[in-house]
XYZ file of C-alpha atoms in Angstrom:
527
model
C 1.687 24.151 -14.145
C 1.532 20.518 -15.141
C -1.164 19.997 -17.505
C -0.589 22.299 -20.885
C -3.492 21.628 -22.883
C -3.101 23.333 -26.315
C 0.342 22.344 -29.054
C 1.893 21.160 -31.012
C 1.429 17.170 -32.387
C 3.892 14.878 -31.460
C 5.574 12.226 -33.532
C 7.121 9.386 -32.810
C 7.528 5.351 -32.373
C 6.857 2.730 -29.701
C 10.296 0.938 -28.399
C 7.627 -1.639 -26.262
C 5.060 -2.477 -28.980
C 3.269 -0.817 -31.746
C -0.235 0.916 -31.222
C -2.630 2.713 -32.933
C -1.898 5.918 -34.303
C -3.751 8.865 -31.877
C -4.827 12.435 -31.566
C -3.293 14.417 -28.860
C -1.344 17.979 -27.875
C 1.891 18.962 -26.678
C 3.223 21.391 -23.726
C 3.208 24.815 -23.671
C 3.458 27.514 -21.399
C -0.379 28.040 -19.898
C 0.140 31.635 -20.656
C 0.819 30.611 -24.076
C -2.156 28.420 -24.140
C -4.904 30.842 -23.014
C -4.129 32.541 -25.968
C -4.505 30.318 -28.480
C -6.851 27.906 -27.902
C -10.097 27.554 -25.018
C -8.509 26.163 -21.906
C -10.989 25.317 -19.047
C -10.592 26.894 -15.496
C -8.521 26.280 -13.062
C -10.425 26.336 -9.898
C -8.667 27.049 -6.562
C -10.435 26.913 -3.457
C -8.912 27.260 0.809
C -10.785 26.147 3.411
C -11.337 28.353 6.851
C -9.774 25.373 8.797
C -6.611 24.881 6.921
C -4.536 26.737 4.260
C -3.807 23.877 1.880
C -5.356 24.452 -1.702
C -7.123 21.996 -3.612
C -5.043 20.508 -6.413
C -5.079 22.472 -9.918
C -7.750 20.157 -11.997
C -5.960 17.148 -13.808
C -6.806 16.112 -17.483
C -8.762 12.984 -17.523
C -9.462 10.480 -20.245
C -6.711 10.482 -22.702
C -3.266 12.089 -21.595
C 0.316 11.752 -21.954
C 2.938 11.659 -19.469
C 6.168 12.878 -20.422
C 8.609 11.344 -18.098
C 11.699 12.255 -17.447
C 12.653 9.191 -16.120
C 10.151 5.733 -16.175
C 10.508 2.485 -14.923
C 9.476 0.285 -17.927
C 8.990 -3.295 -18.296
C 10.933 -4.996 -21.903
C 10.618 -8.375 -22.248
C 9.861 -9.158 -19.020
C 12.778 -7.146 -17.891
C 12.507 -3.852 -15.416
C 14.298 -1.012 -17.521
C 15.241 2.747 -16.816
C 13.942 4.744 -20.201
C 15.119 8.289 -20.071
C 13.100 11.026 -21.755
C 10.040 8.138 -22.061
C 6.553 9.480 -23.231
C 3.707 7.100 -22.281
C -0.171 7.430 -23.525
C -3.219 6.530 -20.875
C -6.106 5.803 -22.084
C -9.569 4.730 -20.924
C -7.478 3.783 -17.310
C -4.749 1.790 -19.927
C -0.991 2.087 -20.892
C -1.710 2.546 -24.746
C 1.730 3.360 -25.972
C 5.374 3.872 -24.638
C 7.580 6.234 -26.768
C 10.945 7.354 -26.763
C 10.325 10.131 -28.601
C 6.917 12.661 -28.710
C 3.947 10.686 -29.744
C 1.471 11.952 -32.623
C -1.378 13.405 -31.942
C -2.923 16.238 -29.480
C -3.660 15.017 -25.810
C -3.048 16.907 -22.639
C 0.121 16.544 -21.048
C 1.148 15.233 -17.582
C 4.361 16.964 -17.060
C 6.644 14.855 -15.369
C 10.021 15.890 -16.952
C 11.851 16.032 -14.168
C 10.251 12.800 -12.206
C 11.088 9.755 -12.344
C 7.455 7.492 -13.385
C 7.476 4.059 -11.448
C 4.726 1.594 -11.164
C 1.730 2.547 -8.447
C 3.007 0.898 -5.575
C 1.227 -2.120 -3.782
C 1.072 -2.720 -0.290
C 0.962 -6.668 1.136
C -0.618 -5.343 4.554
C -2.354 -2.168 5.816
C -4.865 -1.145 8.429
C -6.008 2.057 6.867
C -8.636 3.641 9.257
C -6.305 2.915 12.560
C -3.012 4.698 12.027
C -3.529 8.812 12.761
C -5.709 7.529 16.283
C -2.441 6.089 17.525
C 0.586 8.253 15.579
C 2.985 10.018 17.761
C 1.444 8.392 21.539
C 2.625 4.960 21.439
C 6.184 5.011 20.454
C 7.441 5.451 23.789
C 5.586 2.399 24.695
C 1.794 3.256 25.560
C -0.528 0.561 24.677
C -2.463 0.777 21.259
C -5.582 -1.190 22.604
C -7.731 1.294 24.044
C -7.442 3.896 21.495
C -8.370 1.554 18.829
C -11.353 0.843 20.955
C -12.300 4.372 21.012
C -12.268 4.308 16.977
C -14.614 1.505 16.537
C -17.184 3.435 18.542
C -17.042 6.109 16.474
C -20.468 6.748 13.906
C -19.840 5.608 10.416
C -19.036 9.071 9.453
C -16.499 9.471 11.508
C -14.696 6.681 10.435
C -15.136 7.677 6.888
C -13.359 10.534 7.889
C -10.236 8.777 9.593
C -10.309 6.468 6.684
C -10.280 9.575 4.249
C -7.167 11.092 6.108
C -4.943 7.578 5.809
C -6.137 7.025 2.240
C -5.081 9.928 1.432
C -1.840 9.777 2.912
C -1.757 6.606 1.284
C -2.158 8.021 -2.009
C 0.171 11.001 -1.317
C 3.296 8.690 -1.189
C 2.485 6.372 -4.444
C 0.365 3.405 -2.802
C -1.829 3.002 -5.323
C -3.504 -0.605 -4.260
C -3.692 -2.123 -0.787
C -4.142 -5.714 0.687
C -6.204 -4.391 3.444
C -6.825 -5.962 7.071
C -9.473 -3.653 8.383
C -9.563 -3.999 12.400
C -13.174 -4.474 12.384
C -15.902 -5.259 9.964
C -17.541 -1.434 10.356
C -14.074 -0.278 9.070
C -13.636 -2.432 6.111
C -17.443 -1.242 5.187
C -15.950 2.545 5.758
C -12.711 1.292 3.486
C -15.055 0.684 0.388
C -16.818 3.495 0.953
C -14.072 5.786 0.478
C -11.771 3.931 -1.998
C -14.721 3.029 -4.024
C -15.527 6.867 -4.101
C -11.459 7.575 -4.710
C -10.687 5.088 -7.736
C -8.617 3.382 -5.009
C -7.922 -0.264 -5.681
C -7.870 -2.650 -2.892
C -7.964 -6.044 -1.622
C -9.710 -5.494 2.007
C -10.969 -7.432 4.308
C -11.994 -7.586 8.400
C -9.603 -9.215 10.484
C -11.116 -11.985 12.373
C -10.761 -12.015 15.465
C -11.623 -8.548 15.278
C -10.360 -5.518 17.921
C -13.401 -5.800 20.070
C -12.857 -8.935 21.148
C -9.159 -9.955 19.755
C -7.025 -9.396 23.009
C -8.625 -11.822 25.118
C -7.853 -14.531 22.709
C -4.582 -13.294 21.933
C -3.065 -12.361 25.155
C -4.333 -15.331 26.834
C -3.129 -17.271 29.988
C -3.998 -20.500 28.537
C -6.047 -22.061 25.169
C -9.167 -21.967 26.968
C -9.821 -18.436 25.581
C -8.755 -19.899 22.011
C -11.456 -22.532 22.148
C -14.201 -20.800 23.683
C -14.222 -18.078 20.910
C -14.840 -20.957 18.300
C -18.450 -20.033 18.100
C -17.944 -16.096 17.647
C -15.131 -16.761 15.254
C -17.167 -18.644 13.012
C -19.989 -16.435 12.885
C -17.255 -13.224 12.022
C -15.988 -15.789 9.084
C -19.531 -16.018 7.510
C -20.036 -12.431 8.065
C -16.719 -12.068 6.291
C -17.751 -14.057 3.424
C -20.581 -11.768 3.005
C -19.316 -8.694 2.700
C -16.734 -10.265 0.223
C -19.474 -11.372 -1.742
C -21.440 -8.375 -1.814
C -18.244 -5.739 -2.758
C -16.871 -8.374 -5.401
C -15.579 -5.933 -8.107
C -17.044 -3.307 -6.837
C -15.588 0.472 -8.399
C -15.202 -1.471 -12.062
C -13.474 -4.112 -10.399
C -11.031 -2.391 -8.192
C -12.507 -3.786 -5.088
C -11.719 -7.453 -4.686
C -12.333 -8.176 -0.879
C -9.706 -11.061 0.757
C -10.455 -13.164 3.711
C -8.175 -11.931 6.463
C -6.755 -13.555 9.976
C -5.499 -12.094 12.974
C -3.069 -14.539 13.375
C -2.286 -18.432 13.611
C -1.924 -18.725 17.270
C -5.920 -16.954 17.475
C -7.309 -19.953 15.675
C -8.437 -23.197 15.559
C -8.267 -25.739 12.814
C -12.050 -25.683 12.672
C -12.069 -21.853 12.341
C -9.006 -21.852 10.049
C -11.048 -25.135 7.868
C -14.084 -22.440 7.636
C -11.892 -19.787 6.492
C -9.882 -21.705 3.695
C -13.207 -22.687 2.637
C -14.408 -18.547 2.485
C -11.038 -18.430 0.642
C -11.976 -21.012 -1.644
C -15.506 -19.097 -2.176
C -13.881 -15.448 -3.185
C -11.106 -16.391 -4.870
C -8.875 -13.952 -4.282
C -6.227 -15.023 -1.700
C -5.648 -14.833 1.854
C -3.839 -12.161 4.282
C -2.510 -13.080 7.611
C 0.047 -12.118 10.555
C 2.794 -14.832 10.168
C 4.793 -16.007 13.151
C 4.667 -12.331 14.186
C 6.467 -13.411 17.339
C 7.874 -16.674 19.075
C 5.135 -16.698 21.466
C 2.776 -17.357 18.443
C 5.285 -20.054 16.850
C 5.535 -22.109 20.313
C 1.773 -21.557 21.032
C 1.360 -22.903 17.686
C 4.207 -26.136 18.334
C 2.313 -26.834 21.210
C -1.343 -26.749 19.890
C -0.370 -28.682 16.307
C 3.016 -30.177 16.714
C 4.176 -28.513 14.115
C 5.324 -24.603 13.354
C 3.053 -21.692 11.893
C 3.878 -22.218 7.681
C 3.860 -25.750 8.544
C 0.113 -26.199 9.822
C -1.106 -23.270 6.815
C 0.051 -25.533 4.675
C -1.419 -28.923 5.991
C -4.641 -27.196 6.092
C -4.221 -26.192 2.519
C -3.971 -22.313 3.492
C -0.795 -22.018 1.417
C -2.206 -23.066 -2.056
C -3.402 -19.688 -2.918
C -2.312 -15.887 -3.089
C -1.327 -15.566 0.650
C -0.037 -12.414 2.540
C 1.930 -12.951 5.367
C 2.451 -9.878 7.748
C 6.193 -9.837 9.845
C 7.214 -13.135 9.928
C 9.874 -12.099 12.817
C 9.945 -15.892 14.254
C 9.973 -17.800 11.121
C 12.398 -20.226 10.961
C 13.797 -19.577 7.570
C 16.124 -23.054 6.916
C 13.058 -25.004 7.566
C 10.056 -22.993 6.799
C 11.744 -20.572 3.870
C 11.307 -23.714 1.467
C 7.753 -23.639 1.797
C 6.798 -20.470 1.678
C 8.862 -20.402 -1.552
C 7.330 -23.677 -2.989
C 3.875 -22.091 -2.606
C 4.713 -18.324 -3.853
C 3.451 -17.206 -0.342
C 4.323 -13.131 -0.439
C 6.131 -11.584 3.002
C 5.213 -8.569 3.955
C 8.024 -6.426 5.245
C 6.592 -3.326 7.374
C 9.541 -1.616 7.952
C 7.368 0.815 10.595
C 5.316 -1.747 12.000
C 4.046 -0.938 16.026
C 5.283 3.098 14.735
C 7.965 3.812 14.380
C 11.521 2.982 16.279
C 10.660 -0.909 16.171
C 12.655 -4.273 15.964
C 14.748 -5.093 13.071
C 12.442 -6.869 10.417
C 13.553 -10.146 8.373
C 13.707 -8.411 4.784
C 17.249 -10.005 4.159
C 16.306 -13.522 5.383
C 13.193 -13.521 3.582
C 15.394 -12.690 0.600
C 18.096 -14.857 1.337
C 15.644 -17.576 1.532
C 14.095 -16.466 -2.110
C 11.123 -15.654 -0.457
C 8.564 -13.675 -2.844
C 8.950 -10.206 -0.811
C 6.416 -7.242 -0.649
C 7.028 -3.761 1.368
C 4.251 -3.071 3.154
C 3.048 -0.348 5.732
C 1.291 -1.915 8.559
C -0.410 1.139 9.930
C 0.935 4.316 12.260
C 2.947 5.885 8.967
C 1.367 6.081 5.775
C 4.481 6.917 4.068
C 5.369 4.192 1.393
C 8.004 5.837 -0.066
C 9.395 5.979 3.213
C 8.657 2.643 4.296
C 10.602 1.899 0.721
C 13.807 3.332 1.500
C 14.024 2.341 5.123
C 13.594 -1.267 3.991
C 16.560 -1.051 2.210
C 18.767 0.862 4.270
C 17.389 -0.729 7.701
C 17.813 -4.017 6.187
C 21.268 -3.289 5.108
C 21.902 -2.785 8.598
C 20.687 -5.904 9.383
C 22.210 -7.897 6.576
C 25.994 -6.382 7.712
C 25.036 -7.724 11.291
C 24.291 -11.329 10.357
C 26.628 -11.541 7.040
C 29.198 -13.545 9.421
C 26.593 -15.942 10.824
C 27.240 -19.026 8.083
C 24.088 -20.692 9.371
C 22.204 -17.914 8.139
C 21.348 -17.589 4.134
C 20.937 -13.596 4.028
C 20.862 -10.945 1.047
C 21.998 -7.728 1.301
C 18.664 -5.176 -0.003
C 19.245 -2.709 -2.609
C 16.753 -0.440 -3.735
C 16.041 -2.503 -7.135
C 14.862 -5.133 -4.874
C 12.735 -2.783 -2.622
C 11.131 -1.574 -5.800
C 10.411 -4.989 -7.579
C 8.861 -5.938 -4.048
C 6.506 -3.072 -4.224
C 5.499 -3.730 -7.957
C 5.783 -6.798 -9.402
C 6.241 -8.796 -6.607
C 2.569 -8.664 -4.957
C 0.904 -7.721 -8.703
C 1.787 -11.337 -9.836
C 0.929 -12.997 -6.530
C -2.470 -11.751 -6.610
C -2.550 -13.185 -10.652
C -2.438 -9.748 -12.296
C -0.046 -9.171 -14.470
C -1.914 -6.088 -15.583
C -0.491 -4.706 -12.239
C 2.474 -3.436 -10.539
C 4.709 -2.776 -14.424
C 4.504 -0.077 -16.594
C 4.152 -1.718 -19.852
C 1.390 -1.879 -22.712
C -1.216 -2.985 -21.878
C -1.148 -2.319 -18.208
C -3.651 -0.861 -16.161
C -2.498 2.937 -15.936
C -1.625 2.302 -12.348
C 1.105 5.311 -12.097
C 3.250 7.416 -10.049
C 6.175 10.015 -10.512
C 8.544 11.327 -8.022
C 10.483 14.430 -8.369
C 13.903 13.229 -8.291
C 15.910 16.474 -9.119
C 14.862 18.759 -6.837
C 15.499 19.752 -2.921
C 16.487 17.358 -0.815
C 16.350 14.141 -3.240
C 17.549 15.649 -6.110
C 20.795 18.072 -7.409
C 18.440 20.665 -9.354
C 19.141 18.383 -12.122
C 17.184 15.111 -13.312
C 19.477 12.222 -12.259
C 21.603 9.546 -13.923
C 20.765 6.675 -11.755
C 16.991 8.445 -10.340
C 16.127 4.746 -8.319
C 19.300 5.490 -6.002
C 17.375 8.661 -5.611
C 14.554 6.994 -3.718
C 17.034 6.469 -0.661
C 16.992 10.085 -0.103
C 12.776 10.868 -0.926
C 9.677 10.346 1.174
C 5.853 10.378 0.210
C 6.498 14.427 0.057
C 7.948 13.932 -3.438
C 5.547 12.406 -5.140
C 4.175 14.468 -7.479
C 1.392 12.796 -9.262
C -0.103 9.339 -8.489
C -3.568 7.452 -10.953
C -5.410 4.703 -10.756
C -6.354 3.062 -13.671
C -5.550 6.446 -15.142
C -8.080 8.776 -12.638
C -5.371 11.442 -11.358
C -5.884 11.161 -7.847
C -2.635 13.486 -6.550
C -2.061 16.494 -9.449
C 0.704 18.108 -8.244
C 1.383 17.311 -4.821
C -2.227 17.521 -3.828
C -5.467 15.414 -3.900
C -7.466 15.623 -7.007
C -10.364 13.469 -6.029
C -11.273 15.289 -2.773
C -11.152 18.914 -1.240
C -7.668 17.953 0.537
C -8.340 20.867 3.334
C -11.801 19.302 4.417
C -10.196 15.743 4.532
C -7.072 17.315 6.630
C -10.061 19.420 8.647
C -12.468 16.324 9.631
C -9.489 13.399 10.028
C -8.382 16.309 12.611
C -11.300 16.338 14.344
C -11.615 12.744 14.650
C -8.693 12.260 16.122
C -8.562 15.321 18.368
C -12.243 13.491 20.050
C -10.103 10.318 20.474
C -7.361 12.043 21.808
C -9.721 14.342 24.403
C -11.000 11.064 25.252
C -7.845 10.035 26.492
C -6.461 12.968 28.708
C -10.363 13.439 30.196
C -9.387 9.252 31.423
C -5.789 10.274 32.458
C -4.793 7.738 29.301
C -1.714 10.164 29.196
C -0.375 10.506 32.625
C 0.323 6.572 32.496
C 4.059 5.275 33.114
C 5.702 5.070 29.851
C 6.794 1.597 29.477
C 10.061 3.189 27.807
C 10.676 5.640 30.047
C 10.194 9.425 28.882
């Protein structure tokens, strides 16, 4: 078990900064504990539809963590403290200890993890990824099954949002900057995070899915202009539903404006959103020069290229989220984006998985501010962590030669500061993505010793361990220090119901499909 409830005090000093002396408890065996002091019941409960138990019950309030590895920030420093014990309390970092702190809490055991920041990720589209997983790598089309989701009731996408939040979760992605498809699905987002403790930055993306691919795959910019009127009103609508979730869930919820794209709008629509941007507050999330075809459309609208017309219409002078970036032109617009702090969002999986080589050592040879995010189709962020690095290694060896080219060859310290601290102080919290006093107890721990990632022994160097881990590791993940994965499995939901309906969801979607021959369609990559 992980949570020993009954011991002995612990004593010991802060090596961050001093706190408050506290009460609390040390670990001992459960067995042990039963006898000698009350210890409240472990419920365990299965489902008929699925054989996964619900997650042993987590302590809540006060706790401590005993690491056996954490990530700590020192003087504004990232640092590797072995054998670090760290206090949460009322959803804060209270204390950091090297040693066993005083007092009698209940005890997180993660002595054989290694304890990182929650991780944040610059772009998501939560309720659309299981619809399309595993039948569009080979090339199918991801338009008409995302039509089939947004004619789903509200339940039902509270359901498919439940599954990818969870999944979310279950691989350390504590916050995301969220680009809902539609506006029903960021409603459905809030719903659920709001109910999870999940913290989020969400938003519809406008032009939305129901009407985004005639503007987007267009012949011509008559398409562009005629959706002026529509666009507008989704902005407005936008603005409303960012007003009315402001800081919703104790100020988790902090909804963004969000746009399709560059090459989808107009000046006047992309005037009305900085000016929705300017209302809110909180920043503004974006595809950026996701291809050339937007960067020429684009050149020949404006004159000028995609970072260059953000920033003449002020877009840039904010917390901004950039999605791709695959045709930015990083000797010419890389100074920019750097002036103005704007964050790219690396998806190593973006389109599923098996897609193009992503710019993560440009953007980092250019100094670019650089996030991991997940796009949508896998969940996985510790996944999406390590393939960042070793992907973009590949890349980086491929265009080292190239002098014209400024790139940086990714290590796995810079995939982790781009998953913490990186997007935490874009978005103006330094109560975020760091686990230092103070903090928001924003947490996650990975077992690093055992099968697979580990050597049945905890680690000298645990971060090189992340190269060989996926979301299957982590062991226990909190928000603002609510335990929502105890042990491998969700604590704030029966896991085999959310498994059970997500399954249905997508098993309508997918009957859908086969009763309209969706299947039986040439692959556009052959089988």
């Amino acid at each position: 078990m992980t949570h020993d409830i009954a011991g002995e005090e612990f004593f010991g000093s802060c090596f961050v900064c001093s706190s408050a002396k506290s009460q609390g408890t040390t670990r001992r065996t459960m067995l042990r504990a039963v006898a000698v002091a009350p210890v409240a019941a472990v419920a365990l409960s299965s489902a008929a539809s699925a054989k996964t138990k619900t997650a042993p019950r987590p302590p809540v309030g006060a706790f401590v963590i005993q690491a056996g590895w954490a990530l700590v920030e020192k003087s504004d420093k990232l640092e590797l403290v072995r054998g670090a014990h760290i206090l949460v309390r009322n959803g804060v970092i209270e204390e950091i200890a090297n040693s066993p702190i005083k007092g009698k809490f209940p005890v997180v055991d993660a002595k054989q993890h290694l304890v990182v920041p929650g991780f944040i990720s610059g772009h998501t589209h939560v309720c659309s990824a299981t619809p399309t997983r595993g039948i569009i790598e080979q090339g199918r089309f991801y338009k008409y099954p995302l039509e089939l989701v947004e004619r789903l009731s509200d339940a039902d996408q509270d359901a498919l949002t439940a599954f990818n939040l969870a999944e979310l979760l279950r691989s350390g992605c504590t916050t995301q900057i969220e680009m809902s498809l539609t506006l029903r699905q960021a409603e459905s987002y809030v719903r659920v995070a709001d109910k999870w403790g999940v913290r989020g930055y969400p938003g519809p993306m406008i032009p939305n899915t129901t009407r985004l691919f005639d503007v987007w795959f267009r012949k011509n910019d008559a398409p562009l202009f005629a959706s002026e009127a529509e666009t507008l009103r989704e902005i407005e609508l936008a603005r409303a539903f960012g007003k009315k979730n402001m800081n919703r869930g104790e100020g988790r919820i902090r909804p963004m404006m969000s746009a399709h794209a560059t090459d989808t709008h107009t000046e006047k629509t992309m005037q009305a959103m900085k000016a929705a941007c300017d209302d809110l507050g909180t920043g503004f999330h974006l595809h950026l020069s996701q291809s050339r075809e937007e960067a020429t459309r684009v050149k020949n609208l404006w004159q000028v290229s995609p970072t260059e017309w953000l920033e003449k219409l002020g877009m840039l002078d904010q917390p901004v989220f950039g999605a791709h970036m695959t045709a930015i032109d990083w000797a010419n617009e890389g100074p920019i984006l750097k002036k103005h702090g704007t964050v790219f969002s690396h998806c190593p999986s973006a389109g599923g998985a098996g897609g193009p080589s992503m710019p993560y050592p440009d953007a980092l040879g250019a100094g670019v501010a650089t996030n991991i995010g997940i796009d949508t189709h896998s969940n996985d962020y510790l996944e999406n962590l390590k393939l960042a690095v070793l992907i973009g290694q590949v890349r980086y060896w491929h265009l080292r030669s190239d002098k014209a080219r400024a790139v940086k060859e990714p290590g796995i310290w810079d995939a982790i500061e781009g998953a913490t601290r990186v997007p935490a102080d874009a978005l103006k919290r330094k109560d975020l993505g760091r686990i230092a006093v103070g903090a928001r107890a924003d947490l996650v721990s990975v077992d690093v010793s055992g099968f697979l990632a580990g050597s049945g022994a905890l680690p000298p160097e645990p971060l090189n361990n992340l190269l060989y881990c996926n979301g299957m590791m982590v062991r226990h993940v909190m928000t603002d220090g609510r335990i929502q994965i105890y042990d491998g499995h969700l604590a704030v939901e029966d896991e085999a119901k959310v498994v059970a309906e997500g399954g249905r969801v997508v098993q309508g979607i997918w009957d859908q499909l086969q009763k309209e021959d969706w299947f039986n369609k040439p692959l556009a990559r052959g089988g």
